[in-house]
């Protein structure tokens, strides 16, 4: 009566919140009674307290608690427990739905067919001769109607049945995914902690199969991507080694989760396809599964591009574990077949188990490239004279930036340069026309912010990491000291900055070239001159220029300030991805027959670009 009162009072809340509770389920909750484990523990604790010396509980009260609680539990098990099955049957709650009944009949038919195919050779035995197949069919009732036609469980196209079939298909695929996770845990492909996260995602997705497509990946996203507090961690005063360690651990966990997710879904899709065939329901569920794996594939591809050694280490661990477990199983099988004695088996198996324990205690660690190696491989650092390289390296600050972190923002003062060693950075700008850039990406080997530091200008664009990025920051003061150390070093720094400016101002031409190709073009296929005041700059038909510092004046035009693109008046603007009407609204691009230097000096770099048939040549002519 107490349970009925409580369930009745809370019925509306239980019905419309959480999983939902209908009237029949409420009756079962009332009838299920007090089952004993917690209640008996509480009663025994009261009994224990009443036996101690205290004025509140008498010993006989504690005895009554145990007696009445035990009695109610006993009656629940005997009376309620024995009659629950009949109550479920009376309420019709043990009946299979139409969808499950059709699926059950289909599964029985398929299983029997596959079984007969597998055991068909038992009809005739080499030692005992043929079997009486009529007698076999007599004992296996399901074989009697095997020849009857069985409809596919998803042939009914009624809307209600279709929804139930879709829910059932999602559940079956998720069950297959969960089974694959268990198998991967046994195989050593994932750790127990990773398995717990993956299992929880499947459980949460199962709760929503009626109303939403497969969504188990949604629960995993927070465990794959870097948390929001990581940006504050990167900007803190903590040692960079600690931040790098945290980054690697986070990446390891994300790679394990993504790889297991993709493998489990691939196995479950294949099993569902084999079982249901090319039905519409199977196609919908498989498409949902494929869509859920896009982000996981993208994450692994990003890690493969930025930290390939990480994936190699993780795969090496998995292969080592699989080989050791396989060796141990082979030894066990040889002992079971009698080819090895027990002592021999124990001796061999102990060796494999020792190696397995060593792997678990001391797994192979991910060795990140050394800072000196990364910096030494960067073109900016490697091309500097040895005399100025060492002081520069001692003043670099290593940084590891997560996806979406800002290196610098448009309009802000440049405080230093960024040397990108691993990863990719995406640029965007309100001033520059980034819409003409199909791939506004700077990959590893880029030097960002150098032009702003050399000229003292504010940042031209936003630089946002497009992946996990390992980079190095050098303060502007150190670059100024480097610049003043040698005129040849200053010229080299201007060339390095021009490679980035070319990609920003003329993306249609330079974005298809890698950063190294652009850098080589600037150094070997272009001319950079410092023009004095009043001097004229004339560009021929197949030449384009970029003004890096100073001021120029063209006929009937305002002053041209850097950075800007200089074009001959005969240039076809469509080859740059521009229209004639856009030129009036762009202060970064000017076309004229000649340009005159207005400032004391102007620095301009000029490229020769070949044109064939109205299109840019595959590579600029200087290349």
Coordinates of C-alpha atoms in Angstrom, one line a residue:
X1 CA 0.0 0.0 0.0
X2 CA 2.9 2.4 0.8
X3 CA 4.5 1.7 -2.6
X4 CA 1.2 2.2 -4.4
X5 CA 0.7 5.5 -2.6
X6 CA 4.2 6.8 -3.5
X7 CA 4.1 5.6 -7.2
X8 CA 0.6 7.1 -7.5
X9 CA 1.6 10.4 -6.1
X10 CA 4.6 10.7 -8.4
X11 CA 3.0 9.0 -11.5
X12 CA 2.7 12.1 -13.6
X13 CA 6.4 13.1 -13.0
X14 CA 7.5 9.5 -13.8
X15 CA 5.4 9.4 -16.9
X16 CA 6.5 12.6 -18.6
X17 CA 10.1 12.9 -17.4
X18 CA 13.2 10.7 -17.9
X19 CA 12.5 7.4 -19.7
X20 CA 8.7 7.7 -19.2
X21 CA 6.5 5.3 -17.2
X22 CA 3.1 3.9 -18.4
X23 CA 0.4 2.5 -16.2
X24 CA 1.3 -1.2 -16.6
X25 CA 4.9 -0.5 -15.6
X26 CA 3.7 1.4 -12.6
X27 CA 1.7 -1.7 -11.5
X28 CA 4.8 -3.8 -11.8
X29 CA 6.8 -1.3 -9.7
X30 CA 4.1 -1.5 -7.0
X31 CA 4.0 -5.3 -7.0
X32 CA 7.8 -5.8 -7.1
X33 CA 7.9 -5.1 -3.4
X34 CA 10.9 -5.0 -1.1
X35 CA 13.7 -7.2 -2.4
X36 CA 16.0 -7.2 0.6
X37 CA 19.7 -6.3 0.0
X38 CA 19.7 -2.6 1.1
X39 CA 16.8 -3.0 3.5
X40 CA 18.3 -5.9 5.4
X41 CA 21.6 -4.1 5.6
X42 CA 19.9 -1.1 7.2
X43 CA 17.9 -3.3 9.6
X44 CA 21.1 -5.0 10.7
X45 CA 22.8 -1.7 11.3
X46 CA 19.9 -0.7 13.5
X47 CA 20.2 -4.0 15.4
X48 CA 24.0 -3.4 15.8
X49 CA 23.3 0.1 17.2
X50 CA 20.7 -1.2 19.6
X51 CA 23.1 -3.7 21.1
X52 CA 25.6 -1.0 22.1
X53 CA 25.2 1.0 25.3
X54 CA 23.1 4.1 24.5
X55 CA 19.7 5.5 25.7
X56 CA 17.9 5.8 22.4
X57 CA 17.3 2.2 21.2
X58 CA 16.5 -0.8 23.2
X59 CA 17.8 -4.2 22.1
X60 CA 14.3 -5.5 21.6
X61 CA 13.6 -2.6 19.1
X62 CA 16.6 -3.6 17.0
X63 CA 15.4 -7.2 17.1
X64 CA 11.9 -6.1 15.9
X65 CA 13.5 -4.2 13.0
X66 CA 15.3 -7.3 11.8
X67 CA 12.3 -9.5 12.3
X68 CA 9.8 -7.3 10.4
X69 CA 12.2 -6.4 7.6
X70 CA 13.2 -10.0 7.2
X71 CA 9.6 -11.1 7.2
X72 CA 8.6 -8.6 4.5
X73 CA 11.5 -9.5 2.4
X74 CA 10.6 -13.2 2.8
X75 CA 7.0 -12.6 1.8
X76 CA 8.1 -10.5 -1.2
X77 CA 10.3 -13.3 -2.5
X78 CA 7.7 -16.0 -1.9
X79 CA 4.4 -14.2 -2.8
X80 CA 5.3 -11.3 -5.1
X81 CA 8.3 -13.0 -6.7
X82 CA 6.4 -16.2 -7.6
X83 CA 3.4 -14.3 -9.1
X84 CA 5.2 -11.5 -11.0
X85 CA 5.4 -13.8 -14.1
X86 CA 1.7 -14.3 -14.1
X87 CA 1.1 -10.6 -13.6
X88 CA 3.3 -9.7 -16.5
X89 CA 1.4 -12.2 -18.7
X90 CA -1.9 -10.9 -17.6
X91 CA -0.9 -7.3 -18.5
X92 CA 0.5 -8.5 -21.8
X93 CA 3.9 -7.2 -21.1
X94 CA 5.7 -10.4 -22.0
X95 CA 4.4 -10.4 -25.6
X96 CA 6.8 -9.7 -28.4
X97 CA 6.1 -6.7 -30.7
X98 CA 5.2 -7.3 -34.3
X99 CA 8.7 -6.1 -35.3
X100 CA 10.5 -8.4 -33.0
X101 CA 8.3 -11.4 -33.9
X102 CA 9.0 -10.9 -37.6
X103 CA 12.7 -10.5 -36.8
X104 CA 12.6 -13.7 -34.7
X105 CA 11.1 -15.8 -37.4
X106 CA 13.5 -14.4 -40.0
X107 CA 16.5 -15.1 -37.6
X108 CA 15.3 -18.6 -37.0
X109 CA 15.0 -19.3 -40.7
X110 CA 18.5 -17.9 -41.4
X111 CA 20.2 -19.7 -38.6
X112 CA 18.7 -23.1 -39.6
X113 CA 19.8 -22.6 -43.2
X114 CA 23.4 -21.7 -42.2
X115 CA 23.5 -24.6 -39.7
X116 CA 22.5 -27.1 -42.4
X117 CA 25.1 -25.7 -44.7
X118 CA 27.8 -26.0 -42.0
X119 CA 26.8 -29.6 -41.0
X120 CA 25.8 -30.9 -44.4
X121 CA 28.8 -33.2 -44.4
X122 CA 27.5 -35.0 -41.4
X123 CA 24.9 -36.8 -43.5
X124 CA 27.6 -39.2 -44.6
X125 CA 30.4 -40.2 -42.2
X126 CA 33.6 -42.0 -43.2
X127 CA 33.5 -44.3 -40.2
X128 CA 29.8 -44.7 -39.4
X129 CA 28.2 -44.2 -42.8
X130 CA 25.1 -42.1 -43.7
X131 CA 22.7 -40.6 -41.2
X132 CA 18.9 -41.0 -41.3
X133 CA 18.0 -37.4 -42.2
X134 CA 14.3 -38.0 -41.8
X135 CA 14.9 -38.9 -38.1
X136 CA 17.1 -35.9 -37.7
X137 CA 14.3 -33.6 -39.0
X138 CA 11.8 -35.3 -36.6
X139 CA 13.8 -34.2 -33.6
X140 CA 14.4 -30.7 -34.9
X141 CA 11.0 -29.2 -35.3
X142 CA 12.3 -26.0 -37.0
X143 CA 13.5 -28.0 -40.0
X144 CA 10.0 -29.1 -41.0
X145 CA 8.9 -25.7 -42.4
X146 CA 12.3 -24.7 -43.7
X147 CA 11.2 -24.9 -47.3
X148 CA 8.4 -22.3 -46.7
X149 CA 8.9 -18.8 -47.9
X150 CA 9.8 -16.3 -45.1
X151 CA 9.2 -12.6 -45.6
X152 CA 11.9 -10.2 -44.8
X153 CA 11.3 -8.4 -41.5
X154 CA 11.4 -5.0 -43.1
X155 CA 9.0 -5.6 -46.0
X156 CA 6.1 -3.8 -44.2
X157 CA 6.2 -0.1 -45.2
X158 CA 3.6 1.2 -42.8
X159 CA 4.8 4.3 -41.0
X160 CA 4.5 2.9 -37.5
X161 CA 6.1 -0.4 -38.5
X162 CA 8.9 1.5 -40.3
X163 CA 9.7 3.6 -37.2
X164 CA 9.8 0.4 -35.1
X165 CA 12.0 -1.3 -37.6
X166 CA 14.4 1.7 -37.7
X167 CA 14.6 1.7 -33.9
X168 CA 15.2 -2.1 -33.9
X169 CA 18.0 -1.7 -36.6
X170 CA 19.8 0.9 -34.6
X171 CA 19.6 -1.2 -31.4
X172 CA 21.1 -4.2 -33.2
X173 CA 23.9 -2.1 -34.7
X174 CA 24.7 -0.6 -31.3
X175 CA 24.7 -4.0 -29.7
X176 CA 27.2 -5.1 -32.3
X177 CA 29.3 -2.1 -31.6
X178 CA 29.3 -2.8 -27.9
X179 CA 30.2 -6.5 -28.5
X180 CA 33.2 -5.3 -30.6
X181 CA 34.3 -3.0 -27.8
X182 CA 34.4 -6.0 -25.4
X183 CA 36.4 -8.0 -28.0
X184 CA 38.9 -5.1 -28.4
X185 CA 39.3 -4.9 -24.7
X186 CA 40.2 -8.7 -24.6
X187 CA 42.6 -8.2 -27.5
X188 CA 44.4 -5.4 -25.8
X189 CA 43.4 -2.8 -28.4
X190 CA 41.9 -0.5 -25.8
X191 CA 42.4 0.0 -22.1
X192 CA 39.8 -0.5 -19.4
X193 CA 39.4 3.3 -19.0
X194 CA 38.8 3.7 -22.8
X195 CA 36.4 0.8 -22.8
X196 CA 34.3 2.4 -20.0
X197 CA 34.0 5.6 -22.0
X198 CA 33.0 3.8 -25.2
X199 CA 30.5 1.6 -23.4
X200 CA 28.9 4.6 -21.8
X201 CA 28.5 6.3 -25.2
X202 CA 26.6 3.2 -26.5
X203 CA 24.4 3.1 -23.5
X204 CA 23.4 6.8 -23.9
X205 CA 22.8 6.3 -27.6
X206 CA 20.5 3.3 -26.9
X207 CA 18.3 5.6 -24.8
X208 CA 17.7 7.8 -27.8
X209 CA 17.3 5.4 -30.7
X210 CA 13.5 6.0 -30.9
X211 CA 13.8 9.8 -31.5
X212 CA 17.3 10.4 -32.9
X213 CA 19.7 8.9 -35.4
X214 CA 22.8 7.1 -34.1
X215 CA 24.4 9.5 -31.7
X216 CA 27.1 7.6 -29.8
X217 CA 29.8 9.8 -31.3
X218 CA 28.2 12.8 -29.6
X219 CA 29.1 11.5 -26.2
X220 CA 32.7 10.8 -27.2
X221 CA 33.5 14.3 -28.6
X222 CA 34.3 15.8 -25.2
X223 CA 36.9 13.0 -24.7
X224 CA 38.5 13.4 -28.1
X225 CA 38.8 17.2 -28.5
X226 CA 40.9 19.3 -26.2
X227 CA 38.9 20.8 -23.3
X228 CA 38.2 24.5 -23.1
X229 CA 40.5 25.0 -20.2
X230 CA 43.5 23.8 -22.2
X231 CA 43.9 27.3 -23.7
X232 CA 44.3 28.8 -20.3
X233 CA 46.7 26.0 -19.5
X234 CA 48.8 26.8 -22.5
X235 CA 48.9 30.5 -21.5
X236 CA 49.9 29.8 -18.0
X237 CA 53.4 29.8 -16.4
X238 CA 53.5 26.0 -16.2
X239 CA 56.6 24.3 -17.7
X240 CA 56.2 23.5 -21.3
X241 CA 57.3 19.9 -20.7
X242 CA 54.2 19.4 -18.5
X243 CA 51.9 20.9 -21.1
X244 CA 53.5 18.7 -23.8
X245 CA 53.0 15.6 -21.7
X246 CA 49.4 16.5 -21.1
X247 CA 48.9 17.1 -24.8
X248 CA 50.4 13.7 -25.7
X249 CA 48.3 11.9 -23.1
X250 CA 45.1 13.6 -24.4
X251 CA 46.0 12.7 -28.0
X252 CA 46.7 9.1 -27.1
X253 CA 43.3 8.8 -25.4
X254 CA 41.6 10.5 -28.4
X255 CA 43.3 8.2 -30.9
X256 CA 42.4 5.0 -29.0
X257 CA 38.7 6.2 -28.8
X258 CA 38.5 7.2 -32.5
X259 CA 40.2 4.0 -33.8
X260 CA 38.0 1.8 -31.6
X261 CA 34.9 3.7 -32.6
X262 CA 35.7 3.3 -36.3
X263 CA 36.6 -0.4 -36.1
X264 CA 33.6 -1.3 -34.0
X265 CA 31.2 0.5 -36.3
X266 CA 32.8 -1.1 -39.4
X267 CA 32.4 -4.6 -37.9
X268 CA 28.8 -3.9 -36.8
X269 CA 27.9 -2.5 -40.2
X270 CA 29.2 -5.6 -41.9
X271 CA 27.4 -7.9 -39.6
X272 CA 24.1 -5.9 -40.0
X273 CA 24.5 -6.0 -43.8
X274 CA 25.1 -9.8 -43.8
X275 CA 22.1 -10.4 -41.6
X276 CA 19.5 -8.0 -43.1
X277 CA 20.8 -7.8 -46.6
X278 CA 20.1 -4.7 -48.8
X279 CA 17.0 -3.6 -47.0
X280 CA 16.0 0.1 -46.7
X281 CA 16.3 0.0 -42.9
X282 CA 19.8 -1.5 -43.1
X283 CA 20.8 1.2 -45.6
X284 CA 19.5 4.0 -43.3
X285 CA 21.2 2.7 -40.2
X286 CA 24.5 2.1 -42.1
X287 CA 24.4 5.6 -43.5
X288 CA 23.9 7.0 -40.0
X289 CA 26.9 5.0 -38.8
X290 CA 29.1 6.2 -41.6
X291 CA 28.1 9.8 -40.9
X292 CA 29.0 9.5 -37.2
X293 CA 32.5 8.3 -38.1
X294 CA 33.5 11.4 -40.2
X295 CA 34.8 13.4 -37.3
X296 CA 36.7 10.4 -35.9
X297 CA 38.4 9.9 -39.3
X298 CA 39.2 13.6 -39.5
X299 CA 40.7 13.6 -36.0
X300 CA 43.0 10.6 -36.9
X301 CA 44.0 12.2 -40.2
X302 CA 44.9 15.4 -38.4
X303 CA 47.0 13.5 -35.9
X304 CA 48.6 11.5 -38.7
X305 CA 49.7 14.8 -40.4
X306 CA 50.9 16.5 -37.2
X307 CA 52.2 13.7 -34.9
X308 CA 52.6 10.6 -37.1
X309 CA 55.0 9.1 -34.5
X310 CA 52.1 8.9 -32.0
X311 CA 50.0 6.7 -34.2
X312 CA 53.0 4.5 -34.9
X313 CA 53.6 4.0 -31.1
X314 CA 49.9 3.2 -30.4
X315 CA 49.8 0.6 -33.2
X316 CA 53.1 -0.9 -32.1
X317 CA 51.6 -1.4 -28.6
X318 CA 48.5 -3.1 -30.0
X319 CA 50.6 -5.4 -32.3
X320 CA 52.9 -6.4 -29.4
X321 CA 50.0 -7.2 -27.1
X322 CA 48.2 -9.2 -29.9
X323 CA 51.3 -11.2 -30.7
X324 CA 52.0 -12.1 -27.1
X325 CA 48.4 -13.2 -26.4
X326 CA 48.4 -15.2 -29.6
X327 CA 51.6 -17.0 -28.6
X328 CA 50.2 -17.7 -25.2
X329 CA 47.0 -19.2 -26.7
X330 CA 49.0 -21.3 -29.1
X331 CA 51.0 -22.8 -26.2
X332 CA 47.7 -23.6 -24.4
X333 CA 46.3 -25.3 -27.5
X334 CA 49.4 -27.4 -27.9
X335 CA 49.0 -28.6 -24.3
X336 CA 45.3 -29.3 -24.7
X337 CA 46.1 -31.5 -27.8
X338 CA 48.7 -33.4 -25.9
X339 CA 51.7 -32.2 -28.0
X340 CA 53.2 -30.4 -24.9
X341 CA 53.4 -31.6 -21.4
X342 CA 52.2 -29.4 -18.6
X343 CA 55.7 -28.4 -17.4
X344 CA 56.7 -27.5 -20.9
X345 CA 53.6 -25.5 -21.4
X346 CA 54.1 -23.7 -18.1
X347 CA 57.7 -22.9 -19.0
X348 CA 56.8 -21.4 -22.4
X349 CA 53.7 -19.6 -21.2
X350 CA 55.6 -18.0 -18.3
X351 CA 58.0 -16.4 -20.7
X352 CA 55.1 -14.8 -22.8
X353 CA 53.3 -13.7 -19.6
X354 CA 56.5 -12.1 -18.3
X355 CA 56.8 -10.1 -21.6
X356 CA 53.1 -9.2 -21.4
X357 CA 53.5 -7.8 -17.8
X358 CA 56.5 -5.8 -19.0
X359 CA 54.4 -4.3 -21.8
X360 CA 51.7 -3.3 -19.4
X361 CA 54.1 -1.9 -16.8
X362 CA 56.4 -0.1 -19.2
X363 CA 54.6 0.6 -22.5
X364 CA 56.5 2.2 -25.3
X365 CA 56.4 6.0 -24.9
X366 CA 55.8 8.6 -27.6
X367 CA 59.1 10.3 -28.3
X368 CA 58.4 13.9 -29.4
X369 CA 61.0 15.4 -31.7
X370 CA 63.6 17.5 -29.8
X371 CA 63.3 21.2 -29.9
X372 CA 66.7 21.6 -31.4
X373 CA 65.8 19.2 -34.2
X374 CA 62.6 20.9 -35.0
X375 CA 64.2 24.4 -35.1
X376 CA 67.2 23.2 -37.1
X377 CA 64.9 21.8 -39.7
X378 CA 62.9 25.0 -40.2
X379 CA 64.0 27.0 -43.2
X380 CA 64.3 30.3 -41.4
X381 CA 66.6 29.0 -38.8
X382 CA 68.6 26.6 -41.0
X383 CA 69.5 29.4 -43.5
X384 CA 70.8 31.8 -40.9
X385 CA 74.6 32.1 -40.3
X386 CA 75.8 30.1 -37.4
X387 CA 77.0 33.2 -35.6
X388 CA 73.5 34.6 -35.2
X389 CA 71.6 31.3 -35.1
X390 CA 72.8 30.2 -31.6
X391 CA 71.6 33.4 -29.8
X392 CA 68.3 33.2 -31.6
X393 CA 67.7 29.6 -30.6
X394 CA 68.3 30.4 -27.0
X395 CA 65.5 33.0 -27.0
X396 CA 62.8 30.8 -28.6
X397 CA 59.8 29.7 -26.6
X398 CA 58.1 26.4 -27.4
X399 CA 54.3 26.4 -27.6
X400 CA 51.8 23.7 -28.2
X401 CA 48.4 25.1 -29.4
X402 CA 45.2 23.1 -29.7
X403 CA 42.8 23.3 -32.6
X404 CA 41.1 26.8 -32.9
X405 CA 43.7 28.7 -30.8
X406 CA 44.7 32.2 -32.0
X407 CA 48.4 33.0 -32.6
X408 CA 47.5 36.6 -33.3
X409 CA 44.5 38.7 -34.3
X410 CA 44.0 41.2 -37.0
X411 CA 44.6 44.8 -36.0
X412 CA 46.7 44.0 -32.9
X413 CA 50.3 45.0 -32.5
X414 CA 52.8 42.2 -33.4
X415 CA 54.8 41.2 -30.4
X416 CA 56.9 38.5 -32.2
X417 CA 57.0 35.9 -34.9
X418 CA 55.7 32.3 -34.9
X419 CA 57.7 29.5 -36.4
X420 CA 55.3 26.6 -37.2
X421 CA 57.1 23.2 -36.9
X422 CA 54.1 20.8 -36.8
X423 CA 50.5 21.4 -37.7
X424 CA 48.5 23.8 -39.9
X425 CA 47.3 27.4 -39.4
X426 CA 44.4 29.0 -41.1
X427 CA 44.2 32.8 -41.9
X428 CA 41.2 35.0 -42.2
X429 CA 40.9 38.8 -42.7
X430 CA 38.3 41.5 -43.1
X431 CA 40.7 43.8 -45.0
X432 CA 42.2 41.2 -47.4
X433 CA 40.0 39.4 -49.8
X434 CA 40.2 35.8 -48.4
X435 CA 37.2 34.7 -50.4
X436 CA 39.5 34.2 -53.4
X437 CA 41.5 31.6 -51.4
X438 CA 40.3 28.0 -51.7
X439 CA 42.8 26.8 -49.1
X440 CA 43.8 29.6 -46.7
X441 CA 46.2 27.4 -44.9
X442 CA 49.8 27.8 -43.8
X443 CA 51.4 24.4 -43.1
X444 CA 54.5 23.4 -41.2
X445 CA 57.6 25.3 -42.1
X446 CA 55.9 28.7 -42.2
X447 CA 57.1 31.8 -40.5
X448 CA 54.1 34.0 -39.4
X449 CA 54.1 37.6 -38.2
X450 CA 57.6 38.4 -39.6
X451 CA 56.4 41.1 -42.0
X452 CA 54.5 42.9 -39.2
X453 CA 57.6 42.8 -36.9
X454 CA 59.9 44.1 -39.7
X455 CA 57.5 47.0 -40.6
X456 CA 56.0 47.7 -37.2
X457 CA 52.5 47.4 -38.6
X458 CA 49.6 45.9 -36.9
X459 CA 48.7 42.3 -37.8
X460 CA 47.2 41.9 -41.3
X461 CA 44.9 39.0 -40.5
X462 CA 43.8 36.5 -37.9
X463 CA 46.0 33.4 -37.6
X464 CA 44.0 30.5 -36.1
X465 CA 45.3 27.0 -35.6
X466 CA 43.5 24.5 -37.9
X467 CA 45.0 21.5 -36.1
X468 CA 47.2 20.7 -33.1
X469 CA 50.2 22.9 -33.7
X470 CA 53.7 22.7 -32.2
X471 CA 55.3 26.1 -32.8
X472 CA 58.0 28.5 -31.4
X473 CA 57.6 32.1 -30.5
X474 CA 60.5 34.7 -30.9
X475 CA 60.0 38.1 -29.4
X476 CA 60.1 41.2 -31.8
X477 CA 63.1 42.7 -29.9
X478 CA 65.2 39.6 -30.8
X479 CA 64.2 39.9 -34.5
X480 CA 65.2 43.5 -34.5
X481 CA 68.6 42.6 -33.1
X482 CA 69.0 39.9 -35.7
X483 CA 68.0 42.3 -38.4
X484 CA 70.6 44.8 -37.4
X485 CA 73.4 42.2 -37.1
X486 CA 74.1 41.9 -40.9
X487 CA 72.6 43.4 -44.1
X488 CA 72.5 40.0 -45.7
X489 CA 70.4 38.7 -42.8
X490 CA 68.0 41.6 -43.2
X491 CA 67.6 40.9 -46.9
X492 CA 66.9 37.2 -46.0
X493 CA 64.3 38.2 -43.5
X494 CA 62.5 40.4 -46.0
X495 CA 62.4 37.5 -48.5
X496 CA 61.0 35.2 -45.8
X497 CA 58.3 37.7 -45.0
X498 CA 57.5 38.1 -48.7
X499 CA 56.7 34.4 -49.1
X500 CA 53.8 34.8 -46.6
X501 CA 52.7 38.2 -48.0
X502 CA 52.4 36.7 -51.5
X503 CA 50.1 34.0 -50.3
X504 CA 47.9 36.5 -48.4
X505 CA 47.6 39.1 -51.2
X506 CA 47.5 36.8 -54.3
X507 CA 46.1 33.5 -53.0
X508 CA 44.8 32.5 -56.5
X509 CA 48.4 32.3 -57.8
X510 CA 50.4 31.2 -54.8
X511 CA 48.1 28.9 -52.7
X512 CA 48.6 25.9 -54.9
X513 CA 52.4 26.2 -54.2
X514 CA 53.7 24.7 -51.0
X515 CA 55.5 27.1 -48.6
X516 CA 58.8 25.7 -49.6
X517 CA 58.1 26.3 -53.3
X518 CA 57.0 29.8 -52.6
X519 CA 60.1 30.4 -50.5
X520 CA 62.4 29.1 -53.3
X521 CA 60.5 31.3 -55.9
X522 CA 61.1 34.4 -53.8
X523 CA 64.8 33.6 -53.3
X524 CA 65.6 32.5 -56.9
X525 CA 62.9 33.6 -59.2
X526 CA 62.3 37.2 -58.1
X527 CA 64.1 40.4 -57.6
X528 CA 63.8 42.6 -54.5
X529 CA 65.0 46.2 -54.8
X530 CA 65.1 49.2 -52.7
X531 CA 64.0 52.2 -54.8
X532 CA 64.7 55.8 -53.9
X533 CA 62.3 58.8 -53.9
X534 CA 61.2 59.9 -57.4
X535 CA 62.3 56.7 -59.1
X536 CA 59.9 55.0 -61.5
X537 CA 58.9 51.3 -61.4
X538 CA 57.7 49.9 -64.7
X539 CA 56.2 46.4 -64.8
X540 CA 56.1 44.4 -68.0
X541 CA 53.2 42.4 -69.1
X542 CA 54.2 39.1 -67.4
X543 CA 55.4 40.7 -64.1
X544 CA 53.6 41.4 -60.8
X545 CA 55.1 43.2 -57.9
X546 CA 54.5 43.5 -54.1
X547 CA 55.3 46.7 -52.2
X548 CA 56.7 45.8 -48.8
X549 CA 57.6 49.2 -47.4
X550 CA 57.5 52.8 -48.5
X551 CA 54.9 54.7 -50.5
X552 CA 54.2 54.7 -54.2
X553 CA 52.1 56.9 -56.5
X554 CA 50.4 55.9 -59.7
X555 CA 48.6 58.1 -62.2
X556 CA 45.1 59.2 -61.1
X557 CA 45.3 57.0 -58.0
X558 CA 45.8 57.5 -54.3
X559 CA 49.1 56.8 -52.6
X560 CA 49.8 53.0 -52.6
X561 CA 50.8 51.9 -49.1
X562 CA 52.3 48.5 -48.2
X563 CA 51.5 45.7 -48.4
X564 CA 50.0 45.9 -51.8
X565 CA 50.0 44.2 -55.2
X566 CA 51.3 46.0 -58.2
X567 CA 50.0 45.0 -61.6
X568 CA 50.7 46.2 -65.1
X569 CA 47.6 47.9 -66.6
X570 CA 47.5 45.2 -69.3
X571 CA 47.1 42.4 -66.8
X572 CA 44.0 40.2 -67.0
X573 CA 42.5 40.6 -63.6
X574 CA 40.4 37.4 -63.9
X575 CA 43.6 35.4 -63.7
X576 CA 44.0 36.8 -60.1
X577 CA 40.4 35.9 -59.3
X578 CA 39.4 39.5 -59.4
X579 CA 36.8 41.6 -61.4
X580 CA 37.5 45.1 -62.7
X581 CA 34.7 46.4 -60.5
X582 CA 36.4 45.1 -57.4
X583 CA 39.7 46.9 -58.0
X584 CA 38.1 50.2 -56.9
X585 CA 37.2 48.7 -53.5
X586 CA 40.5 47.1 -52.9
X587 CA 43.4 49.2 -51.4
X588 CA 45.8 46.2 -51.6
X589 CA 45.8 45.9 -55.4
X590 CA 46.7 48.6 -58.0
X591 CA 47.2 48.4 -61.7
X592 CA 49.1 51.1 -63.7
X593 CA 51.7 51.5 -66.4
X594 CA 54.3 52.8 -63.9
X595 CA 54.6 53.6 -60.3
X596 CA 56.6 56.4 -58.7
X597 CA 58.3 56.3 -55.3
X598 CA 56.8 58.9 -53.0
X599 CA 58.7 58.1 -49.8
X600 CA 62.4 58.3 -49.1
X601 CA 62.7 54.6 -50.1
X602 CA 60.4 51.8 -51.2
X603 CA 61.1 48.1 -51.0
X604 CA 59.4 46.1 -53.9
X605 CA 59.7 42.5 -54.9
X606 CA 58.9 41.6 -58.5
X607 CA 57.9 38.2 -59.9
X608 CA 58.0 37.0 -63.5
X609 CA 54.9 35.0 -64.2
X610 CA 54.4 33.2 -67.5
X611 CA 50.9 33.0 -69.0
X612 CA 49.8 30.4 -71.5
X613 CA 46.5 30.5 -73.3
X614 CA 45.1 33.0 -70.9
X615 CA 45.9 30.9 -67.8
X616 CA 48.6 31.0 -65.3
X617 CA 51.4 28.6 -66.1
X618 CA 51.6 25.5 -63.9
X619 CA 54.5 27.2 -62.1
X620 CA 55.7 30.8 -62.2
X621 CA 58.5 31.3 -64.7
X622 CA 61.1 32.1 -62.1
X623 CA 60.5 28.7 -60.6

